[in-house]
Amino acid sequence: MELAGLLVAGISALGTLVQAYYAAKSNDQPISKKAINKAVKRAGSPLKTGAKTVDAVIDQQLLLHLCKQVEQHNNQLVAVFRHPDLTEAEKQDQVEQARAQICQVLLEVKRFNQQVLPTKRLRDLWLSNGCP
């Protein structure tokens, strides 16, 4: 169940980073270090809410693969936000890739759980990232 908790935490953290980017952009500000650190901390701490259901419906090998993908996107997005020389277009591209990753993982959870996301947090991530 640890992997499922890490997956839920990682997706949640990735969503936090995406939202922090758009909030900062709308205020014409850089992304705060506090928001980045919060997401990093969240990604490293398995969440219990939703983990049991996700663990029950997704094979451990697929969970491991999804966790690795999410971790890679989290690390990449944090690095992008901490790199002052990147253009806004480069940052935007990375954020859009992260949003696509969120939707892909949530789609996998839905596929193996009778087209239902098991928690409010995951349903909110689906909606806020405009997943199809």
Short mmCIF file of C-alpha atoms in Angstrom, two decimals:
data_model
loop_
_atom_site.label_atom_id
_atom_site.label_comp_id
_atom_site.label_asym_id
_atom_site.label_seq_id
_atom_site.Cartn_x
_atom_site.Cartn_y
_atom_site.Cartn_z
CA MET A 1 0.00 0.00 0.00
CA GLU A 2 3.05 2.22 0.35
CA LEU A 3 3.36 2.57 -3.44
CA ALA A 4 -0.28 3.56 -3.78
CA GLY A 5 0.14 6.18 -1.05
CA LEU A 6 3.23 7.55 -2.78
CA LEU A 7 1.37 7.67 -6.09
CA VAL A 8 -1.52 9.63 -4.58
CA ALA A 9 0.95 11.94 -2.81
CA GLY A 10 3.01 12.41 -5.96
CA ILE A 11 0.00 13.27 -8.10
CA SER A 12 -1.21 15.66 -5.43
CA ALA A 13 2.22 17.33 -5.27
CA LEU A 14 2.37 17.63 -9.04
CA GLY A 15 -1.04 19.28 -8.97
CA THR A 16 0.19 21.67 -6.29
CA LEU A 17 3.14 22.67 -8.48
CA VAL A 18 0.92 23.23 -11.51
CA GLN A 19 -1.48 25.38 -9.48
CA ALA A 20 1.40 27.33 -7.93
CA TYR A 21 2.71 28.09 -11.42
CA TYR A 22 -0.62 29.43 -12.64
CA ALA A 23 -1.23 31.42 -9.45
CA ALA A 24 2.20 33.03 -9.69
CA LYS A 25 1.77 33.69 -13.40
CA SER A 26 -1.60 35.39 -12.90
CA ASN A 27 0.01 37.71 -10.33
CA ASP A 28 3.09 38.23 -12.51
CA GLN A 29 5.27 36.82 -9.70
CA PRO A 30 7.81 34.01 -9.51
CA ILE A 31 6.71 30.78 -7.88
CA SER A 32 7.36 30.98 -4.17
CA LYS A 33 10.00 28.76 -2.63
CA LYS A 34 7.44 27.90 0.04
CA ALA A 35 5.06 26.45 -2.57
CA ILE A 36 7.86 24.43 -4.15
CA ASN A 37 9.03 23.09 -0.79
CA LYS A 38 5.48 22.21 0.20
CA ALA A 39 5.06 20.14 -2.96
CA VAL A 40 8.41 18.41 -2.47
CA LYS A 41 7.46 17.50 1.09
CA ARG A 42 4.03 16.28 0.00
CA ALA A 43 5.49 14.06 -2.72
CA GLY A 44 7.75 12.30 -0.22
CA SER A 45 5.07 11.46 2.33
CA PRO A 46 2.63 8.69 1.35
CA LEU A 47 -1.02 9.67 1.70
CA LYS A 48 -3.39 7.21 3.28
CA THR A 49 -6.61 8.61 1.84
CA GLY A 50 -7.34 6.76 -1.38
CA ALA A 51 -4.27 4.57 -1.18
CA LYS A 52 -6.17 1.44 -0.14
CA THR A 53 -8.54 1.65 -3.09
CA VAL A 54 -5.76 2.44 -5.55
CA ASP A 55 -3.68 -0.41 -4.14
CA ALA A 56 -6.57 -2.82 -4.50
CA VAL A 57 -7.25 -2.08 -8.17
CA ILE A 58 -3.81 -1.46 -9.69
CA ASP A 59 -1.10 -4.06 -10.07
CA GLN A 60 2.09 -3.41 -8.07
CA GLN A 61 4.24 -3.33 -11.20
CA LEU A 62 2.02 -0.69 -12.79
CA LEU A 63 1.97 1.25 -9.51
CA LEU A 64 5.76 1.20 -9.45
CA HIS A 65 5.94 2.38 -13.06
CA LEU A 66 3.43 5.20 -12.44
CA CYS A 67 5.22 6.25 -9.25
CA LYS A 68 8.51 6.53 -11.12
CA GLN A 69 6.91 8.63 -13.86
CA VAL A 70 5.26 10.95 -11.36
CA GLU A 71 8.45 11.29 -9.34
CA GLN A 72 10.38 12.14 -12.51
CA HIS A 73 7.85 14.83 -13.45
CA ASN A 74 7.86 16.26 -9.93
CA ASN A 75 11.66 16.46 -9.88
CA GLN A 76 11.77 17.93 -13.36
CA LEU A 77 9.16 20.59 -12.60
CA VAL A 78 10.87 21.57 -9.33
CA ALA A 79 14.17 21.90 -11.20
CA VAL A 80 12.50 24.07 -13.85
CA PHE A 81 11.00 26.36 -11.22
CA ARG A 82 14.33 26.69 -9.46
CA HIS A 83 16.19 27.53 -12.68
CA PRO A 84 16.07 31.32 -13.12
CA ASP A 85 17.39 31.37 -16.70
CA LEU A 86 14.54 29.43 -18.32
CA THR A 87 12.08 31.32 -20.45
CA GLU A 88 8.40 31.50 -19.63
CA ALA A 89 7.70 29.35 -22.70
CA GLU A 90 10.04 26.64 -21.43
CA LYS A 91 8.36 26.68 -18.02
CA GLN A 92 4.91 26.62 -19.61
CA ASP A 93 5.90 23.58 -21.70
CA GLN A 94 7.03 21.68 -18.61
CA VAL A 95 3.85 22.59 -16.73
CA GLU A 96 1.72 21.31 -19.62
CA GLN A 97 3.69 18.06 -19.65
CA ALA A 98 3.06 17.73 -15.91
CA ARG A 99 -0.67 18.31 -16.42
CA ALA A 100 -0.70 15.60 -19.09
CA GLN A 101 1.05 13.24 -16.66
CA ILE A 102 -1.53 13.96 -13.97
CA CYS A 103 -4.33 13.14 -16.39
CA GLN A 104 -2.60 9.99 -17.62
CA VAL A 105 -2.17 8.60 -14.10
CA LEU A 106 -5.71 9.51 -13.09
CA LEU A 107 -7.00 7.84 -16.26
CA GLU A 108 -5.15 4.65 -15.28
CA VAL A 109 -6.73 4.74 -11.82
CA LYS A 110 -10.16 5.22 -13.40
CA ARG A 111 -9.57 2.43 -15.91
CA PHE A 112 -8.89 -0.10 -13.17
CA ASN A 113 -11.58 1.22 -10.80
CA GLN A 114 -14.70 1.00 -12.96
CA GLN A 115 -14.17 4.54 -14.36
CA VAL A 116 -14.35 6.09 -10.89
CA LEU A 117 -11.72 8.07 -9.02
CA PRO A 118 -11.82 6.84 -5.41
CA THR A 119 -11.27 10.11 -3.52
CA LYS A 120 -12.37 13.71 -3.62
CA ARG A 121 -8.71 14.79 -3.92
CA LEU A 122 -8.26 12.74 -7.10
CA ARG A 123 -11.59 13.92 -8.55
CA ASP A 124 -10.60 17.53 -7.83
CA LEU A 125 -7.24 17.00 -9.55
CA TRP A 126 -9.09 15.60 -12.56
CA LEU A 127 -11.29 18.66 -12.78
CA SER A 128 -8.65 21.29 -12.03
CA ASN A 129 -6.29 19.92 -14.66
CA GLY A 130 -8.96 19.71 -17.35
CA CYS A 131 -8.54 16.00 -17.87
CA PRO A 132 -10.66 14.64 -20.73
#
